[in-house]
Amino acid sequence: QNVEQQLRRTRRDIKTLKRENAKVLEEKNYLKERLNEVESVRGELEETLDRLQSDQAGSVEKVAAEGKQKVDICVKKLNDALEELVELNHQIDLKDREIGELN
């Protein structure tokens, strides 16, 4: 009887851990997708920044103020995207550790 109770408890624990593992894997996949999105945005922002810097070199006085503002906005967006990228990488590392602990 006692062994049967332990066996039932162990089976229940296994089911619980499998559900938790599935949730962690799902969240990890979501975070990887978000990371890919952020990296894509980062690439677009870098291209825009390069284009703006080239445009700015063309007509210095007229474009200087507008171009600088655009570049500043792009740099801020790029920095925000990079911060989000670092945070997503950190979250993925945490999820990897959680998966490792569940296994």
mmCIF file with all atom_site columns, C-alpha atoms in Angstrom:
data_model
loop_
_atom_site.group_PDB
_atom_site.id
_atom_site.type_symbol
_atom_site.label_atom_id
_atom_site.label_alt_id
_atom_site.label_comp_id
_atom_site.label_asym_id
_atom_site.label_entity_id
_atom_site.label_seq_id
_atom_site.pdbx_PDB_ins_code
_atom_site.Cartn_x
_atom_site.Cartn_y
_atom_site.Cartn_z
_atom_site.occupancy
_atom_site.B_iso_or_equiv
_atom_site.pdbx_formal_charge
_atom_site.auth_seq_id
_atom_site.auth_comp_id
_atom_site.auth_asym_id
_atom_site.auth_atom_id
_atom_site.pdbx_PDB_model_num
ATOM 1   C CA . GLN A 1 1   ? 0.000  0.000  0.000   1.00 0.00 ? 1   GLN A CA 1
ATOM 2   C CA . ASN A 1 2   ? 2.719  2.468  0.991   1.00 0.00 ? 2   ASN A CA 1
ATOM 3   C CA . VAL A 1 3   ? 4.718  1.599  -2.130  1.00 0.00 ? 3   VAL A CA 1
ATOM 4   C CA . GLU A 1 4   ? 1.587  2.082  -4.249  1.00 0.00 ? 4   GLU A CA 1
ATOM 5   C CA . GLN A 1 5   ? 1.034  5.521  -2.710  1.00 0.00 ? 5   GLN A CA 1
ATOM 6   C CA . GLN A 1 6   ? 4.634  6.491  -3.440  1.00 0.00 ? 6   GLN A CA 1
ATOM 7   C CA . LEU A 1 7   ? 4.254  5.199  -6.976  1.00 0.00 ? 7   LEU A CA 1
ATOM 8   C CA . ARG A 1 8   ? 1.058  7.230  -7.520  1.00 0.00 ? 8   ARG A CA 1
ATOM 9   C CA . ARG A 1 9   ? 2.725  10.303 -6.023  1.00 0.00 ? 9   ARG A CA 1
ATOM 10  C CA . THR A 1 10  ? 5.775  9.831  -8.240  1.00 0.00 ? 10  THR A CA 1
ATOM 11  C CA . ARG A 1 11  ? 3.598  9.422  -11.354 1.00 0.00 ? 11  ARG A CA 1
ATOM 12  C CA . ARG A 1 12  ? 1.665  12.565 -10.426 1.00 0.00 ? 12  ARG A CA 1
ATOM 13  C CA . ASP A 1 13  ? 4.940  14.438 -9.922  1.00 0.00 ? 13  ASP A CA 1
ATOM 14  C CA . ILE A 1 14  ? 6.173  13.224 -13.313 1.00 0.00 ? 14  ILE A CA 1
ATOM 15  C CA . LYS A 1 15  ? 2.998  14.481 -15.023 1.00 0.00 ? 15  LYS A CA 1
ATOM 16  C CA . THR A 1 16  ? 3.352  17.831 -13.267 1.00 0.00 ? 16  THR A CA 1
ATOM 17  C CA . LEU A 1 17  ? 6.999  18.138 -14.284 1.00 0.00 ? 17  LEU A CA 1
ATOM 18  C CA . LYS A 1 18  ? 6.163  17.223 -17.885 1.00 0.00 ? 18  LYS A CA 1
ATOM 19  C CA . ARG A 1 19  ? 3.494  19.952 -17.975 1.00 0.00 ? 19  ARG A CA 1
ATOM 20  C CA . GLU A 1 20  ? 5.928  22.466 -16.482 1.00 0.00 ? 20  GLU A CA 1
ATOM 21  C CA . ASN A 1 21  ? 8.605  21.411 -18.951 1.00 0.00 ? 21  ASN A CA 1
ATOM 22  C CA . ALA A 1 22  ? 6.186  21.865 -21.858 1.00 0.00 ? 22  ALA A CA 1
ATOM 23  C CA . LYS A 1 23  ? 5.300  25.350 -20.604 1.00 0.00 ? 23  LYS A CA 1
ATOM 24  C CA . VAL A 1 24  ? 8.971  26.272 -20.229 1.00 0.00 ? 24  VAL A CA 1
ATOM 25  C CA . LEU A 1 25  ? 9.749  24.984 -23.729 1.00 0.00 ? 25  LEU A CA 1
ATOM 26  C CA . GLU A 1 26  ? 6.807  26.926 -25.147 1.00 0.00 ? 26  GLU A CA 1
ATOM 27  C CA . GLU A 1 27  ? 7.974  30.093 -23.413 1.00 0.00 ? 27  GLU A CA 1
ATOM 28  C CA . LYS A 1 28  ? 11.531 29.505 -24.602 1.00 0.00 ? 28  LYS A CA 1
ATOM 29  C CA . ASN A 1 29  ? 10.301 29.182 -28.205 1.00 0.00 ? 29  ASN A CA 1
ATOM 30  C CA . TYR A 1 30  ? 8.279  32.381 -27.807 1.00 0.00 ? 30  TYR A CA 1
ATOM 31  C CA . LEU A 1 31  ? 11.346 34.195 -26.463 1.00 0.00 ? 31  LEU A CA 1
ATOM 32  C CA . LYS A 1 32  ? 13.459 32.923 -29.356 1.00 0.00 ? 32  LYS A CA 1
ATOM 33  C CA . GLU A 1 33  ? 10.856 34.225 -31.820 1.00 0.00 ? 33  GLU A CA 1
ATOM 34  C CA . ARG A 1 34  ? 10.864 37.591 -30.069 1.00 0.00 ? 34  ARG A CA 1
ATOM 35  C CA . LEU A 1 35  ? 14.673 37.586 -30.144 1.00 0.00 ? 35  LEU A CA 1
ATOM 36  C CA . ASN A 1 36  ? 14.603 36.958 -33.902 1.00 0.00 ? 36  ASN A CA 1
ATOM 37  C CA . GLU A 1 37  ? 12.104 39.800 -34.335 1.00 0.00 ? 37  GLU A CA 1
ATOM 38  C CA . VAL A 1 38  ? 14.284 42.154 -32.297 1.00 0.00 ? 38  VAL A CA 1
ATOM 39  C CA . GLU A 1 39  ? 17.376 41.160 -34.285 1.00 0.00 ? 39  GLU A CA 1
ATOM 40  C CA . SER A 1 40  ? 15.467 41.821 -37.505 1.00 0.00 ? 40  SER A CA 1
ATOM 41  C CA . VAL A 1 41  ? 14.398 45.260 -36.286 1.00 0.00 ? 41  VAL A CA 1
ATOM 42  C CA . ARG A 1 42  ? 17.958 45.941 -35.212 1.00 0.00 ? 42  ARG A CA 1
ATOM 43  C CA . GLY A 1 43  ? 19.197 45.110 -38.728 1.00 0.00 ? 43  GLY A CA 1
ATOM 44  C CA . GLU A 1 44  ? 16.611 47.416 -40.272 1.00 0.00 ? 44  GLU A CA 1
ATOM 45  C CA . LEU A 1 45  ? 17.547 50.213 -37.873 1.00 0.00 ? 45  LEU A CA 1
ATOM 46  C CA . GLU A 1 46  ? 21.237 49.802 -38.646 1.00 0.00 ? 46  GLU A CA 1
ATOM 47  C CA . GLU A 1 47  ? 20.474 50.018 -42.372 1.00 0.00 ? 47  GLU A CA 1
ATOM 48  C CA . THR A 1 48  ? 18.344 53.109 -41.800 1.00 0.00 ? 48  THR A CA 1
ATOM 49  C CA . LEU A 1 49  ? 21.093 54.644 -39.694 1.00 0.00 ? 49  LEU A CA 1
ATOM 50  C CA . ASP A 1 50  ? 23.668 53.992 -42.431 1.00 0.00 ? 50  ASP A CA 1
ATOM 51  C CA . ARG A 1 51  ? 21.322 55.460 -45.052 1.00 0.00 ? 51  ARG A CA 1
ATOM 52  C CA . LEU A 1 52  ? 20.638 58.525 -42.920 1.00 0.00 ? 52  LEU A CA 1
ATOM 53  C CA . GLN A 1 53  ? 24.316 59.070 -42.316 1.00 0.00 ? 53  GLN A CA 1
ATOM 54  C CA . SER A 1 54  ? 24.959 58.870 -46.072 1.00 0.00 ? 54  SER A CA 1
ATOM 55  C CA . ASP A 1 55  ? 22.064 61.263 -46.764 1.00 0.00 ? 55  ASP A CA 1
ATOM 56  C CA . GLN A 1 56  ? 23.368 63.630 -44.133 1.00 0.00 ? 56  GLN A CA 1
ATOM 57  C CA . ALA A 1 57  ? 26.753 63.815 -45.831 1.00 0.00 ? 57  ALA A CA 1
ATOM 58  C CA . GLY A 1 58  ? 25.056 64.911 -49.099 1.00 0.00 ? 58  GLY A CA 1
ATOM 59  C CA . SER A 1 59  ? 23.629 68.295 -48.089 1.00 0.00 ? 59  SER A CA 1
ATOM 60  C CA . VAL A 1 60  ? 25.228 69.224 -44.798 1.00 0.00 ? 60  VAL A CA 1
ATOM 61  C CA . GLU A 1 61  ? 23.464 72.430 -43.792 1.00 0.00 ? 61  GLU A CA 1
ATOM 62  C CA . LYS A 1 62  ? 19.879 71.616 -44.770 1.00 0.00 ? 62  LYS A CA 1
ATOM 63  C CA . VAL A 1 63  ? 19.898 67.977 -43.752 1.00 0.00 ? 63  VAL A CA 1
ATOM 64  C CA . ALA A 1 64  ? 22.070 68.485 -40.686 1.00 0.00 ? 64  ALA A CA 1
ATOM 65  C CA . ALA A 1 65  ? 19.288 69.348 -38.257 1.00 0.00 ? 65  ALA A CA 1
ATOM 66  C CA . GLU A 1 66  ? 16.708 66.931 -39.675 1.00 0.00 ? 66  GLU A CA 1
ATOM 67  C CA . GLY A 1 67  ? 19.235 64.178 -40.232 1.00 0.00 ? 67  GLY A CA 1
ATOM 68  C CA . LYS A 1 68  ? 20.685 64.534 -36.759 1.00 0.00 ? 68  LYS A CA 1
ATOM 69  C CA . GLN A 1 69  ? 17.217 64.265 -35.275 1.00 0.00 ? 69  GLN A CA 1
ATOM 70  C CA . LYS A 1 70  ? 16.467 61.175 -37.371 1.00 0.00 ? 70  LYS A CA 1
ATOM 71  C CA . VAL A 1 71  ? 19.807 59.643 -36.481 1.00 0.00 ? 71  VAL A CA 1
ATOM 72  C CA . ASP A 1 72  ? 19.220 60.371 -32.789 1.00 0.00 ? 72  ASP A CA 1
ATOM 73  C CA . ILE A 1 73  ? 15.794 58.701 -32.986 1.00 0.00 ? 73  ILE A CA 1
ATOM 74  C CA . CYS A 1 74  ? 17.266 55.698 -34.785 1.00 0.00 ? 74  CYS A CA 1
ATOM 75  C CA . VAL A 1 75  ? 20.121 55.440 -32.303 1.00 0.00 ? 75  VAL A CA 1
ATOM 76  C CA . LYS A 1 76  ? 17.631 55.527 -29.432 1.00 0.00 ? 76  LYS A CA 1
ATOM 77  C CA . LYS A 1 77  ? 15.499 52.837 -31.108 1.00 0.00 ? 77  LYS A CA 1
ATOM 78  C CA . LEU A 1 78  ? 18.625 50.787 -31.770 1.00 0.00 ? 78  LEU A CA 1
ATOM 79  C CA . ASN A 1 79  ? 19.752 51.100 -28.160 1.00 0.00 ? 79  ASN A CA 1
ATOM 80  C CA . ASP A 1 80  ? 16.253 50.128 -26.951 1.00 0.00 ? 80  ASP A CA 1
ATOM 81  C CA . ALA A 1 81  ? 16.258 47.136 -29.296 1.00 0.00 ? 81  ALA A CA 1
ATOM 82  C CA . LEU A 1 82  ? 19.696 46.104 -28.062 1.00 0.00 ? 82  LEU A CA 1
ATOM 83  C CA . GLU A 1 83  ? 18.559 46.362 -24.437 1.00 0.00 ? 83  GLU A CA 1
ATOM 84  C CA . GLU A 1 84  ? 15.536 44.191 -25.242 1.00 0.00 ? 84  GLU A CA 1
ATOM 85  C CA . LEU A 1 85  ? 17.830 41.748 -27.024 1.00 0.00 ? 85  LEU A CA 1
ATOM 86  C CA . VAL A 1 86  ? 20.051 41.467 -23.941 1.00 0.00 ? 86  VAL A CA 1
ATOM 87  C CA . GLU A 1 87  ? 16.984 40.957 -21.735 1.00 0.00 ? 87  GLU A CA 1
ATOM 88  C CA . LEU A 1 88  ? 15.577 38.277 -24.069 1.00 0.00 ? 88  LEU A CA 1
ATOM 89  C CA . ASN A 1 89  ? 18.930 36.496 -24.107 1.00 0.00 ? 89  ASN A CA 1
ATOM 90  C CA . HIS A 1 90  ? 18.940 36.592 -20.316 1.00 0.00 ? 90  HIS A CA 1
ATOM 91  C CA . GLN A 1 91  ? 15.397 35.167 -20.191 1.00 0.00 ? 91  GLN A CA 1
ATOM 92  C CA . ILE A 1 92  ? 16.332 32.404 -22.641 1.00 0.00 ? 92  ILE A CA 1
ATOM 93  C CA . ASP A 1 93  ? 19.331 31.521 -20.457 1.00 0.00 ? 93  ASP A CA 1
ATOM 94  C CA . LEU A 1 94  ? 17.052 31.339 -17.419 1.00 0.00 ? 94  LEU A CA 1
ATOM 95  C CA . LYS A 1 95  ? 14.600 29.101 -19.283 1.00 0.00 ? 95  LYS A CA 1
ATOM 96  C CA . ASP A 1 96  ? 17.476 26.877 -20.422 1.00 0.00 ? 96  ASP A CA 1
ATOM 97  C CA . ARG A 1 97  ? 18.544 26.512 -16.786 1.00 0.00 ? 97  ARG A CA 1
ATOM 98  C CA . GLU A 1 98  ? 14.950 25.719 -15.769 1.00 0.00 ? 98  GLU A CA 1
ATOM 99  C CA . ILE A 1 99  ? 14.776 23.059 -18.472 1.00 0.00 ? 99  ILE A CA 1
ATOM 100 C CA . GLY A 1 100 ? 18.076 21.646 -17.269 1.00 0.00 ? 100 GLY A CA 1
ATOM 101 C CA . GLU A 1 101 ? 16.772 21.482 -13.704 1.00 0.00 ? 101 GLU A CA 1
ATOM 102 C CA . LEU A 1 102 ? 13.546 19.756 -14.821 1.00 0.00 ? 102 LEU A CA 1
ATOM 103 C CA . ASN A 1 103 ? 15.501 17.131 -16.724 1.00 0.00 ? 103 ASN A CA 1
#
